[in-house]
mmCIF file of C-alpha atoms and ligand atoms in Angstrom:
data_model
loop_
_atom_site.group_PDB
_atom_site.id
_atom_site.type_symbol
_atom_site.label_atom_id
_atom_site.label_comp_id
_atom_site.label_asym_id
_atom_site.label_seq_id
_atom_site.Cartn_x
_atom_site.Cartn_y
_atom_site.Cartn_z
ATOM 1 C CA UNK B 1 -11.262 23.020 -23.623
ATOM 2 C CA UNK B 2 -7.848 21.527 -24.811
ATOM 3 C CA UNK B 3 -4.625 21.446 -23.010
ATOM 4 C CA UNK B 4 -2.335 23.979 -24.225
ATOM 5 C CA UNK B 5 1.390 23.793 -22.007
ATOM 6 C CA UNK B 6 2.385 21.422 -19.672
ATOM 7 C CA UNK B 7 4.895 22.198 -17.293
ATOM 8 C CA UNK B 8 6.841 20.146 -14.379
ATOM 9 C CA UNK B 9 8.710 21.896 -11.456
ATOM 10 C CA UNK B 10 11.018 19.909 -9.368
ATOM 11 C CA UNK B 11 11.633 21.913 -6.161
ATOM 12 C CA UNK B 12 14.414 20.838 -3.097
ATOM 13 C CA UNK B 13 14.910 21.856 0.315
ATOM 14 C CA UNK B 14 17.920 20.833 2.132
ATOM 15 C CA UNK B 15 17.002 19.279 5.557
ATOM 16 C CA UNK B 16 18.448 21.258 8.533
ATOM 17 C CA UNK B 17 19.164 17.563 10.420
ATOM 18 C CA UNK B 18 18.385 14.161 8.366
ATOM 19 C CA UNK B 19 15.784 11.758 9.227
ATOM 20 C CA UNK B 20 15.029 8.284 8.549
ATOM 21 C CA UNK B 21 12.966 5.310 8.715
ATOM 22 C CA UNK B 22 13.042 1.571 8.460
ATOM 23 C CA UNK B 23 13.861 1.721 4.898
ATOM 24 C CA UNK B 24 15.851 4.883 3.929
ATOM 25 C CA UNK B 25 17.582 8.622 5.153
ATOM 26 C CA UNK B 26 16.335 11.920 4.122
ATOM 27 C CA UNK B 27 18.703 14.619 3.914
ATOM 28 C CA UNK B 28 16.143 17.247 1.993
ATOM 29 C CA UNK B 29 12.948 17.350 0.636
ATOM 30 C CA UNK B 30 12.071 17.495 -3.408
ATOM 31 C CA UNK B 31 9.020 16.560 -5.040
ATOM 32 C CA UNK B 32 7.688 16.966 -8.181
ATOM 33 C CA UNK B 33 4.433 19.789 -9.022
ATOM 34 C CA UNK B 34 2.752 19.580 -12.737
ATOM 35 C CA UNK B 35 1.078 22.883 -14.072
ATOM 36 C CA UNK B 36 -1.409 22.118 -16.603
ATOM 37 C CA UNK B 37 -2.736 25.304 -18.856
ATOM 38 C CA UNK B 38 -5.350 25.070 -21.201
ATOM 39 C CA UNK B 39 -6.617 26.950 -24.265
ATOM 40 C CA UNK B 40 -9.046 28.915 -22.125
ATOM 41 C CA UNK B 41 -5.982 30.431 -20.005
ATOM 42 C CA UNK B 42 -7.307 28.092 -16.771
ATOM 43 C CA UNK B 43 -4.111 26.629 -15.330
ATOM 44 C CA UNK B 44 -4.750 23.464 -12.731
ATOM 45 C CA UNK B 45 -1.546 22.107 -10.280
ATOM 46 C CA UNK B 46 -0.959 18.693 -9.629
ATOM 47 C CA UNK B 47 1.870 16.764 -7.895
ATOM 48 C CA UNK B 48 2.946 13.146 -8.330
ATOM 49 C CA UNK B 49 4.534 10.990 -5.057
ATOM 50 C CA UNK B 50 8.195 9.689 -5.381
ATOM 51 C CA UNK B 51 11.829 10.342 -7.407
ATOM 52 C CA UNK B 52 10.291 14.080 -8.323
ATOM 53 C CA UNK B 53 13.092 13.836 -11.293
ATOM 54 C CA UNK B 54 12.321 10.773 -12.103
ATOM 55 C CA UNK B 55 8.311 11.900 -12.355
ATOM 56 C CA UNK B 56 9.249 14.504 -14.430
ATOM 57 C CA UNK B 57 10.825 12.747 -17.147
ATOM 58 C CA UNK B 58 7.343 10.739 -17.199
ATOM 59 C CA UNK B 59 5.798 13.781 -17.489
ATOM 60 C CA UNK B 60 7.950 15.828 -19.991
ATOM 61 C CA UNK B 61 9.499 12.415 -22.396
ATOM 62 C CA UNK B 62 5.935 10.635 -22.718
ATOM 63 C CA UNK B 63 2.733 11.884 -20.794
ATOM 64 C CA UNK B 64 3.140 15.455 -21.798
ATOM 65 C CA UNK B 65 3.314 14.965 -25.506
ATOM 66 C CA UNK B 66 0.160 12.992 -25.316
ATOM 67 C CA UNK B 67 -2.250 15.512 -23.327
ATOM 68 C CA UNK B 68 -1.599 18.700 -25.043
ATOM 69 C CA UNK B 69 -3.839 19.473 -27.843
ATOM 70 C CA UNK B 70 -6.591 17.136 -26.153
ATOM 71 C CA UNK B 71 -9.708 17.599 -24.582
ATOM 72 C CA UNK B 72 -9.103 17.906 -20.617
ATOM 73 C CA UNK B 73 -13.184 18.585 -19.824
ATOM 74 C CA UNK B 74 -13.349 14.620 -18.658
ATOM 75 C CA UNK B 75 -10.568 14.131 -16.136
ATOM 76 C CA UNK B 76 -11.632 10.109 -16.223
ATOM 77 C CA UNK B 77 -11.297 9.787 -19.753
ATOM 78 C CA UNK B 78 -8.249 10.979 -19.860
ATOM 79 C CA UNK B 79 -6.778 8.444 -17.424
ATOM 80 C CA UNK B 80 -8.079 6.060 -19.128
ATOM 81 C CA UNK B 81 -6.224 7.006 -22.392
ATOM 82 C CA UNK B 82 -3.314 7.550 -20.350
ATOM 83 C CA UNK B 83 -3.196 4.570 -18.328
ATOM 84 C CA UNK B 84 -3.702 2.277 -21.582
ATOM 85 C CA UNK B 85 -1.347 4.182 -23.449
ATOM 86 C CA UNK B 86 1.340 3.419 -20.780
ATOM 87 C CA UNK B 87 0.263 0.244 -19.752
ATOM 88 C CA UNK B 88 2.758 -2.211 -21.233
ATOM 89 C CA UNK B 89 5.110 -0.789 -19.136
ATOM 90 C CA UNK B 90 3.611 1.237 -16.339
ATOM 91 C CA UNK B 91 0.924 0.290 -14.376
ATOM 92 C CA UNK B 92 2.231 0.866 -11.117
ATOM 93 C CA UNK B 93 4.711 3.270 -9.683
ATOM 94 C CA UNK B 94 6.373 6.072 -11.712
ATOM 95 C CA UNK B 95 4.032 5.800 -14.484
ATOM 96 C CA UNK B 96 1.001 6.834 -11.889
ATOM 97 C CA UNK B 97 2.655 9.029 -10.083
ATOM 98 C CA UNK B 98 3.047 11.065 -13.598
ATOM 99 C CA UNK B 99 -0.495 10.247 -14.463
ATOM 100 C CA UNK B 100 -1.935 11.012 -10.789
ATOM 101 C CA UNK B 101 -0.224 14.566 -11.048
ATOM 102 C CA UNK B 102 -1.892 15.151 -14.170
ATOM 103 C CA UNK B 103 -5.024 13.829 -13.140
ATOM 104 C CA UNK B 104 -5.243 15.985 -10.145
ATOM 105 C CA UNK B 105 -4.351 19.245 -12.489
ATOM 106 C CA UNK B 106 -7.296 18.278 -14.611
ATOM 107 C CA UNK B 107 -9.786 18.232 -11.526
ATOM 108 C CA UNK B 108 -8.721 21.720 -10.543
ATOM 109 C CA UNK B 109 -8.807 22.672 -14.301
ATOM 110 C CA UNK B 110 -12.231 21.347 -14.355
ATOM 111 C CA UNK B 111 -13.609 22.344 -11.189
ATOM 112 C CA UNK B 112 -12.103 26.314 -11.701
ATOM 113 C CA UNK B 113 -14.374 26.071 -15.257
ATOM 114 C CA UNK B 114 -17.127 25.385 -13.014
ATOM 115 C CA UNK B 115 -16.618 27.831 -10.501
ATOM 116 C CA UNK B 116 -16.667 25.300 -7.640
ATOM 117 C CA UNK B 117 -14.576 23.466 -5.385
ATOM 118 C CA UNK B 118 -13.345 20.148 -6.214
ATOM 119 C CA UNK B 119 -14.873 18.682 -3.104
ATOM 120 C CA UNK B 120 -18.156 19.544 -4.551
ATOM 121 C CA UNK B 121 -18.044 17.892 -7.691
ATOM 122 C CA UNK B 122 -17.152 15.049 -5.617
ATOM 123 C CA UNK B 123 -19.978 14.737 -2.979
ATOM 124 C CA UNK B 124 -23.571 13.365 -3.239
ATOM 125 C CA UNK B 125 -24.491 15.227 0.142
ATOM 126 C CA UNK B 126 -24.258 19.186 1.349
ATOM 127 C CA UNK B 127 -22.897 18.109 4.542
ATOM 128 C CA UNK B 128 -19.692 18.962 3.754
ATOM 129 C CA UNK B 129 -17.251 19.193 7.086
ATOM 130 C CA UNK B 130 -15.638 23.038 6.590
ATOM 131 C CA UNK B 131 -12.506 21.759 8.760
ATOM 132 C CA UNK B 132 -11.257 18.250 9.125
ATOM 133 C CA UNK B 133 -8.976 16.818 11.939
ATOM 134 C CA UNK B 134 -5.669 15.864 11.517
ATOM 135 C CA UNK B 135 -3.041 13.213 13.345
ATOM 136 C CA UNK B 136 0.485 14.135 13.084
ATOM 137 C CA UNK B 137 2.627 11.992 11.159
ATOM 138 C CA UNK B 138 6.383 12.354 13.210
ATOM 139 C CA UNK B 139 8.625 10.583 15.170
ATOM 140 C CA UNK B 140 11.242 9.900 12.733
ATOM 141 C CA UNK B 141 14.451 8.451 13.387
ATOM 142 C CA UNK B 142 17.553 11.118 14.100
ATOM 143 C CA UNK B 143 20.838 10.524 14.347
ATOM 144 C CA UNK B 144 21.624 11.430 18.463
ATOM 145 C CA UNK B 145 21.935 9.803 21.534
ATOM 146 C CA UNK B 146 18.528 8.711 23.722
ATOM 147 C CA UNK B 147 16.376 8.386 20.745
ATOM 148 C CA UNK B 148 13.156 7.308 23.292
ATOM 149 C CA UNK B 149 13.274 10.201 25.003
ATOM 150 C CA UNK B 150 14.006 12.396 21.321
ATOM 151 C CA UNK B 151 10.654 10.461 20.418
ATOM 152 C CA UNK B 152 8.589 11.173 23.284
ATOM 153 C CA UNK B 153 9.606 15.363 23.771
ATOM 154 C CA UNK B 154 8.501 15.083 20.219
ATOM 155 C CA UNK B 155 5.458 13.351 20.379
ATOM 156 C CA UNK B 156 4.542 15.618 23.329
ATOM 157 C CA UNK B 157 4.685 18.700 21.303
ATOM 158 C CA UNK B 158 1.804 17.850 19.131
ATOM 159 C CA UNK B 159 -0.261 16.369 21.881
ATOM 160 C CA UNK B 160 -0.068 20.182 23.463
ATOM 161 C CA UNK B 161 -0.779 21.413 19.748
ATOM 162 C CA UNK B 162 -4.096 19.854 20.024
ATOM 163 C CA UNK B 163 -3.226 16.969 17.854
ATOM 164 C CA UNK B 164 -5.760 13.483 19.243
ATOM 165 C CA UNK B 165 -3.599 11.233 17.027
ATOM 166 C CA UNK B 166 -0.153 10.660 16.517
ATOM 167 C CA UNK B 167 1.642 8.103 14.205
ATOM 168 C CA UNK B 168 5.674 7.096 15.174
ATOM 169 C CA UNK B 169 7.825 4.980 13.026
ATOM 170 C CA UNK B 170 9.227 1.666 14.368
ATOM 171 C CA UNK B 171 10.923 -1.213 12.320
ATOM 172 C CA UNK B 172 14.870 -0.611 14.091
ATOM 173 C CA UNK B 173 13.753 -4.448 15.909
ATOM 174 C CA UNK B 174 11.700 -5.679 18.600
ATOM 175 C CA UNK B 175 13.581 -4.128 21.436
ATOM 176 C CA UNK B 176 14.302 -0.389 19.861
ATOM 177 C CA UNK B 177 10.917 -0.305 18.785
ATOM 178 C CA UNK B 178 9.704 -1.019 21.773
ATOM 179 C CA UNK B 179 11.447 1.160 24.121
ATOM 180 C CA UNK B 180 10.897 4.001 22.024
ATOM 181 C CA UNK B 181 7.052 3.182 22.208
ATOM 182 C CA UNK B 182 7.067 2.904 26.049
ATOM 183 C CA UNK B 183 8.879 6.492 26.025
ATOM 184 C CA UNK B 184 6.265 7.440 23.794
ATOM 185 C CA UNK B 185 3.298 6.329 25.164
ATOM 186 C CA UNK B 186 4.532 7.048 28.883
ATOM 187 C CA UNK B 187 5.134 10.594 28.221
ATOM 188 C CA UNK B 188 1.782 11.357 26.328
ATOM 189 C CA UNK B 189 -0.342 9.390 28.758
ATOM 190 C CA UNK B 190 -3.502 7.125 28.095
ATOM 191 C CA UNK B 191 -5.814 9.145 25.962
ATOM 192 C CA UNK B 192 -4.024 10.285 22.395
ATOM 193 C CA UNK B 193 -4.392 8.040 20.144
ATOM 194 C CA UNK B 194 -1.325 6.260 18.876
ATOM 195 C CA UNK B 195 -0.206 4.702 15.618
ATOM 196 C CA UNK B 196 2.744 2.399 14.667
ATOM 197 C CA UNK B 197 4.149 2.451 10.881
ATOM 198 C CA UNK B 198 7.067 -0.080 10.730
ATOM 199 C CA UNK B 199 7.252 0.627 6.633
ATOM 200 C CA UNK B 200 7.239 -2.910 5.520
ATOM 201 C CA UNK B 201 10.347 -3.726 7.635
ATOM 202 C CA UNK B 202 9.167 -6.768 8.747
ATOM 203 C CA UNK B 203 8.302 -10.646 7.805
ATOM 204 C CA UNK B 204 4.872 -11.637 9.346
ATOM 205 C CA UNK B 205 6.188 -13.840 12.240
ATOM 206 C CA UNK B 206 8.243 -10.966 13.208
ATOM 207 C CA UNK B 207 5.049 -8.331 12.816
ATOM 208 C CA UNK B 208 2.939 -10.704 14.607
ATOM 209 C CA UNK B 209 5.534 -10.737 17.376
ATOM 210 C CA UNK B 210 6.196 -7.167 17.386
ATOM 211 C CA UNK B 211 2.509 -6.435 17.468
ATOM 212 C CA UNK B 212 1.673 -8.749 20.525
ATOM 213 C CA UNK B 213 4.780 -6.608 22.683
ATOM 214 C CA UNK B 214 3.037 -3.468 21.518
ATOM 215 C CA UNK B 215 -0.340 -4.712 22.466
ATOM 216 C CA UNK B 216 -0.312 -2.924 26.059
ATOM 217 C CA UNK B 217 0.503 0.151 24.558
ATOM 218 C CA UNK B 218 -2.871 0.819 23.051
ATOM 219 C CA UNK B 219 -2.019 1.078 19.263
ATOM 220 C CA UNK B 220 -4.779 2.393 16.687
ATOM 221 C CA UNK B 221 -3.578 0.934 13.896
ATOM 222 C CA UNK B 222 -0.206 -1.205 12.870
ATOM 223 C CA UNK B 223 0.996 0.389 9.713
ATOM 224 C CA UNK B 224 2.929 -1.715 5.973
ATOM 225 C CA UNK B 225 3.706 -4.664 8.643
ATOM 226 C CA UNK B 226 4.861 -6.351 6.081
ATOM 227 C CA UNK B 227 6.149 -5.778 2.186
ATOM 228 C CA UNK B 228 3.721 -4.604 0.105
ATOM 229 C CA UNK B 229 4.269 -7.732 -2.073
ATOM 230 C CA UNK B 230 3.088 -10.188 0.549
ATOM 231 C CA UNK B 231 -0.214 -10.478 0.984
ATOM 232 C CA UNK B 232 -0.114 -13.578 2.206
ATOM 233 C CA UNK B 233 1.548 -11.917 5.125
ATOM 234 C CA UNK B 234 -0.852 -8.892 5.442
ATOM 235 C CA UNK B 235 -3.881 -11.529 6.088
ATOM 236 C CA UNK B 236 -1.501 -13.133 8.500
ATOM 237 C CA UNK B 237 -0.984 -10.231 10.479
ATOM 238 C CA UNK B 238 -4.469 -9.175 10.507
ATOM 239 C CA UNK B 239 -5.769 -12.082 11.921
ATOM 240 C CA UNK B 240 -3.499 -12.544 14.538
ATOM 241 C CA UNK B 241 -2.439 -8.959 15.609
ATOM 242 C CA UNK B 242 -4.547 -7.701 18.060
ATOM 243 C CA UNK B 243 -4.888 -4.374 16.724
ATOM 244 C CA UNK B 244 -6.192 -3.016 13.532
ATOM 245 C CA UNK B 245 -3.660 -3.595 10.243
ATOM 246 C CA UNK B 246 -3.493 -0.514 7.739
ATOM 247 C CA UNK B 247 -1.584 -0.293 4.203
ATOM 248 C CA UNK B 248 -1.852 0.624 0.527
ATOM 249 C CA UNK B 249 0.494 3.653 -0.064
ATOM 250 C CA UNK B 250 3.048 1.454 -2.189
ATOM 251 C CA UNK B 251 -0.427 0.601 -4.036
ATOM 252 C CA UNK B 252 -1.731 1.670 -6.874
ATOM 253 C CA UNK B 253 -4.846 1.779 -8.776
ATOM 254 C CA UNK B 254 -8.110 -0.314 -8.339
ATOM 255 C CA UNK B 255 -6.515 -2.978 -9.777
ATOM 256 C CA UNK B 256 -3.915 -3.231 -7.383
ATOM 257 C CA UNK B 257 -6.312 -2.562 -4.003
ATOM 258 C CA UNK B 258 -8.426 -5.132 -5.586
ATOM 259 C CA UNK B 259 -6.175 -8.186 -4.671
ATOM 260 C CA UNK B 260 -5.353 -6.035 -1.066
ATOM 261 C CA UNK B 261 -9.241 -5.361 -0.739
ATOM 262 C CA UNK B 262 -10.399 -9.136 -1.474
ATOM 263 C CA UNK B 263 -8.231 -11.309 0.253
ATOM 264 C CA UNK B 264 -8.868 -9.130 3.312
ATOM 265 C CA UNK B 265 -5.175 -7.824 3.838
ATOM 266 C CA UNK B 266 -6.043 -5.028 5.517
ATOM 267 C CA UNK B 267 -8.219 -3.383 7.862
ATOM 268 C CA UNK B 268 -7.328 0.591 6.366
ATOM 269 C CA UNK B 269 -7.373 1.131 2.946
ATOM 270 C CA UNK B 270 -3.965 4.376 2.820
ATOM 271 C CA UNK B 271 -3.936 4.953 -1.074
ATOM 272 C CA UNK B 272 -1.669 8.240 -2.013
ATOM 273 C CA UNK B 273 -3.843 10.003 -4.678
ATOM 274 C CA UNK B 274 -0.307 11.721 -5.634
ATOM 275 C CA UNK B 275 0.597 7.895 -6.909
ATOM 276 C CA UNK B 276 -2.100 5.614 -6.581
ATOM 277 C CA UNK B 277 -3.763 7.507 -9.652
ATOM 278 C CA UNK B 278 -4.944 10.929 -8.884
ATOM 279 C CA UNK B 279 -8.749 11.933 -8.110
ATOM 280 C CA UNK B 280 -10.063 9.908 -10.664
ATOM 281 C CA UNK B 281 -8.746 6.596 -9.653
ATOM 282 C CA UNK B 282 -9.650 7.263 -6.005
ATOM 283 C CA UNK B 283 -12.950 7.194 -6.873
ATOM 284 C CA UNK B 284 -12.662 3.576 -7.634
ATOM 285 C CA UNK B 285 -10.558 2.801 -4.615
ATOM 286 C CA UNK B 286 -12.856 4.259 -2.451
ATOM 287 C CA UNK B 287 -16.040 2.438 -3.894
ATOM 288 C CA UNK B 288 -13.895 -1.173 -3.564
ATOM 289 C CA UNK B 289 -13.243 0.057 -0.120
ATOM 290 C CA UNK B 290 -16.949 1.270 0.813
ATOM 291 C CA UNK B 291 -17.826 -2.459 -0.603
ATOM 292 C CA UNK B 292 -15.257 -4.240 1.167
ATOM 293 C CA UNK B 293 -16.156 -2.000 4.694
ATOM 294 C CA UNK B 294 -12.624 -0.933 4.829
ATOM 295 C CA UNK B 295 -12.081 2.916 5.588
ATOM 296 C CA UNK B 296 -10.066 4.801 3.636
ATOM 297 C CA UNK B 297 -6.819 7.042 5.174
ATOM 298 C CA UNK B 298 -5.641 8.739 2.724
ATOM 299 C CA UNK B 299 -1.344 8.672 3.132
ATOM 300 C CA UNK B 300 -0.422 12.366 2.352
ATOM 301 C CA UNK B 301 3.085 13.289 2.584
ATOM 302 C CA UNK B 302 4.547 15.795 0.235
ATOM 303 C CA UNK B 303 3.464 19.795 -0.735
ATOM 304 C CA UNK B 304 0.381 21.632 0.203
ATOM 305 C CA UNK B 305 -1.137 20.977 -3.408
ATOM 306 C CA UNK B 306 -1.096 17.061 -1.818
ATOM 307 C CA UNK B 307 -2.332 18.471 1.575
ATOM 308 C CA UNK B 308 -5.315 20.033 -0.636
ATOM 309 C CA UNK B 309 -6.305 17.255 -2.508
ATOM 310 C CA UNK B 310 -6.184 15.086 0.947
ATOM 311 C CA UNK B 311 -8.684 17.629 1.906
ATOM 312 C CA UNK B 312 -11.213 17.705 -0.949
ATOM 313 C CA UNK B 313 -11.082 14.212 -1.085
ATOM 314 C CA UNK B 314 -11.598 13.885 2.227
ATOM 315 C CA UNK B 315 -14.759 16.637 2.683
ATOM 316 C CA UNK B 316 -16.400 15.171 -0.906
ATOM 317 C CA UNK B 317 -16.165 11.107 -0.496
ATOM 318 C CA UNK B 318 -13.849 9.730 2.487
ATOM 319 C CA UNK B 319 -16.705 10.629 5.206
ATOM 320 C CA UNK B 320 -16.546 7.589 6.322
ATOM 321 C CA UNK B 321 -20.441 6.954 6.965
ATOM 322 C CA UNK B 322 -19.841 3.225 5.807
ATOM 323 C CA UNK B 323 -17.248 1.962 6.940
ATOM 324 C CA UNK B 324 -16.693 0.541 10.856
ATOM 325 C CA UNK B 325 -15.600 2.549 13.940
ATOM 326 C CA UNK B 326 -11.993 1.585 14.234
ATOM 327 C CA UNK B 327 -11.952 4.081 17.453
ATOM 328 C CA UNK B 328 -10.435 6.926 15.164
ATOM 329 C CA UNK B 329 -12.602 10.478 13.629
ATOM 330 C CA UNK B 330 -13.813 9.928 10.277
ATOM 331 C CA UNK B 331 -12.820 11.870 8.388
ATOM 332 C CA UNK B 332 -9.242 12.054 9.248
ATOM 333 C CA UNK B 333 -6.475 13.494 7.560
ATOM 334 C CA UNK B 334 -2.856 12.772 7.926
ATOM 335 C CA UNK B 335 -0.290 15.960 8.860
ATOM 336 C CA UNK B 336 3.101 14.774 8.091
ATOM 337 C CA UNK B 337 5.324 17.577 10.809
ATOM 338 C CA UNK B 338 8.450 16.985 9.636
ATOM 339 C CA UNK B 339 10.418 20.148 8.332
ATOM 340 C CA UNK B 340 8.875 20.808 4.823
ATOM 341 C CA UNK B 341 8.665 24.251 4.027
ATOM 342 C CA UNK B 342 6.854 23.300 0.754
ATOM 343 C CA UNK B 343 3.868 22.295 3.047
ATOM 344 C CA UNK B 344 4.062 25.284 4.781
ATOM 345 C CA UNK B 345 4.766 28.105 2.737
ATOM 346 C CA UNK B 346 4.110 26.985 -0.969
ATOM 347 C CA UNK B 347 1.081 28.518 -0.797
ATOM 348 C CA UNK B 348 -0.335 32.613 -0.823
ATOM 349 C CA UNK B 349 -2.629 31.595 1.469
ATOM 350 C CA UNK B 350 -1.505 28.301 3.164
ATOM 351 C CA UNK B 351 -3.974 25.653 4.660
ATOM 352 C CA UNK B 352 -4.875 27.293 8.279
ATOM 353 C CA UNK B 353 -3.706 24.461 10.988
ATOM 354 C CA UNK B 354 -5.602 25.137 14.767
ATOM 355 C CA UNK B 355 -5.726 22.572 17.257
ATOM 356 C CA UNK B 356 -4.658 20.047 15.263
ATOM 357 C CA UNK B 357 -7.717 20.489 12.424
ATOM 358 C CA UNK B 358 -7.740 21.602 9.043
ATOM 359 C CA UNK B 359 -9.767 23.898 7.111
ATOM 360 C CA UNK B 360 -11.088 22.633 3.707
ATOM 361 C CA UNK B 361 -10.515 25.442 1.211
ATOM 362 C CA UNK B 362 -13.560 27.049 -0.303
ATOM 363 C CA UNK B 363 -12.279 28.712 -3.487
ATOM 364 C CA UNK B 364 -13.141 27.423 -6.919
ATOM 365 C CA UNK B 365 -10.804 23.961 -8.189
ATOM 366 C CA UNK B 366 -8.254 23.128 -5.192
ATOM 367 C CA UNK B 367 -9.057 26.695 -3.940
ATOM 368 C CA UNK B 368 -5.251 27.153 -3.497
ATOM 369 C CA UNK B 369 -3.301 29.533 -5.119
ATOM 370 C CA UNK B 370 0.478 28.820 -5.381
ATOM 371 C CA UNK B 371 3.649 30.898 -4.576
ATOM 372 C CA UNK B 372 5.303 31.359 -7.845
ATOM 373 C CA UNK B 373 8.242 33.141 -5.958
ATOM 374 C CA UNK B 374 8.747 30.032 -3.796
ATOM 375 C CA UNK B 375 8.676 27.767 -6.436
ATOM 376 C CA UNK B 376 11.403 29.501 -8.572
ATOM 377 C CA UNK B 377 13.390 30.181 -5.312
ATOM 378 C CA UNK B 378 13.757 26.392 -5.079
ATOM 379 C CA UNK B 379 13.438 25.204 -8.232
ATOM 380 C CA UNK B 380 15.773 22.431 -9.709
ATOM 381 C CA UNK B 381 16.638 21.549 -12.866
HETATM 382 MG MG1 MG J 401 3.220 4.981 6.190
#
């Protein structure tokens, strides 16, 4: 089975109010989907994390050209000529997010031939969850008065969804970040769990700091403390923050968890199989992980074709039967809420949310069938 047409679609959504975080504002949502269609007719989606027109051109000017006419049966085989083909000057980044988007069309062209789901060509056990809990990602930064109590009316709202996990951004300095997490915490009460991503917007004396005044709060996990290019740092904060360290979605590939996996940076492994190199490469993550003892959290945060692979991934491999109890479900998937209609309504059938869990689709590849209306309505060129 060869790959016939490949095809990109960059799709935007203007934002009804901005939001931001430590490092940048977002006033809509775009991201990049890849439809691969082979010889046989099967077509497999795929989307890559990041610029979406900047993916595109990867995909289109130099990926594209090199997978049609080949053999697609062997998803990891052709990474590997991808990867090496674009290594002098990829490697990290762009270049993966192309190839991850490509990768992940492969698996659902591969997985459709076989008339299964992805998350069973994936698992070596039939106890498969059918529906997976969820945390909700939220808790942006807006651009109104009282932000703490914004935050905690927010954070609220999922708690009465049925959400047991909620992640808030921080990294505005020590005494914004804390008062927002006080407003937070004091208006959910003890029990939900509660996670702190400052986006790399710290150095590690300042993260160490910042995690020792967040200490009474209860936090899960303390999310990119520090730049992704410090790992120095990352070990830093680990051993002296007294709450678990996560990181890894400005990673890519095994060979950049290695490094991250080795020298004990991080507690949480959080590759994005939408950039860190598709279903293939997770694979490989996820075995340095399961050696290391380090769970895997996937970061998801883009359309429901990401939400789907987050979910096979998560039902075939990320079970987490090896890897510590960090206090958190395993498996656990993360539901970014903020206004994304492409999450919500890019499918025919979209990804049923109740009580803050997630079923895993059953149909054969990503078991998702995609909206070609809503693409074209929001298409971009
Ligand atoms: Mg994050």
């Amino acid at each position: 089975m060869k790959a016939r047409d490949v095809r990109c679609h960059v799709v935007r959504h203007e934002l009804s109010e901005p939001f931001g975080f430590s490092q940048w504002w977002y006033d809509a949502r775009e991201l990049c989907l890849v439809e691969v269609t082979t010889d046989e007719g099967i077509t497999g989606w795929g989307e890559g994390y990041g610029p979406a027109r900047v993916i595109r051109a990867a995909v289109e000017h130099f990926f594209a050209p090199l997978l049609i006419g080949r053999d697609v049966e062997d998803p990891p085989a052709v990474w590997r000529a991808l990867y090496e083909r674009s290594s002098d000057y990829g490697r990290k980044g762009i270049m993966l997010s192309a190839i991850s988007a490509l990768d992940i069309a492969l698996w659902d062209i591969k997985a459709k031939a076989a008339g299964e789901p992805v998350w069973r060509l994936l698992s070596d056990s039939d106890d498969v969850p059918g529906r997976i809990p969820a945390y909700a990602t939220g808790m942006y930064f807006v651009k109104r008065d009282d932000l703490p109590a914004i935050l905690a009316e927010e954070a609220a709202g999922y708690v009465e969804e049925g959400f047991g996990g909620l992640k808030m951004k921080i990294g505005l300095g020590r005494e914004a970040d804390v008062a927002n997490v006080d407003a937070v915490r004091e208006r959910i009460g003890p029990e939900p769990l509660l996670m702190v991503d400052a986006n790399h917007a710290y150095g590690a004396d300042e993260a160490i700091a910042m995690a020792h005044r967040l200490e009474p709060y209860g936090i899960t996990w303390f999310e990119e403390p520090v730049s992704p290019d410090d790992l120095d740092g990352y070990r830093r904060v680990r051993r002296d923050a007294p709450m678990p360290v996560a990181g890894g979605e400005c990673e890519f590939t095994r060979y950049g968890f290695g490094p991250l996996l080795r020298e004990g940076c991080v507690d949480i492994a959080q590759p994005d199989p939408c950039a860190a190199g598709g279903i293939s490469e997770l694979r490989h993550i996820a075995a340095l992980a399961e050696e290391r003892g380090v769970p895997v959290l996937l970061h998801t945060w883009g359309s429901a074709v990401a939400l789907a692979v987050a979910l096979h991934l998560n039902a075939g491999m990320l079970t987490g039967r090896r890897a510590p109890d960090l206090g958190f479900p395993r498996p656990w998937i993360e539901l970014d809420r903020t206004e994304n209609p492409f999450r919500d309504r890019l499918l025919l059938q979209p990804i049923a949310l109740e009580r803050g869990t997630l079923s895993v689709p059953q149909g054969p590849g990503l078991g998702i069938e995609v909206d070609r209306q809503m693409v074209e309505a929001h298409e971009v060129t």
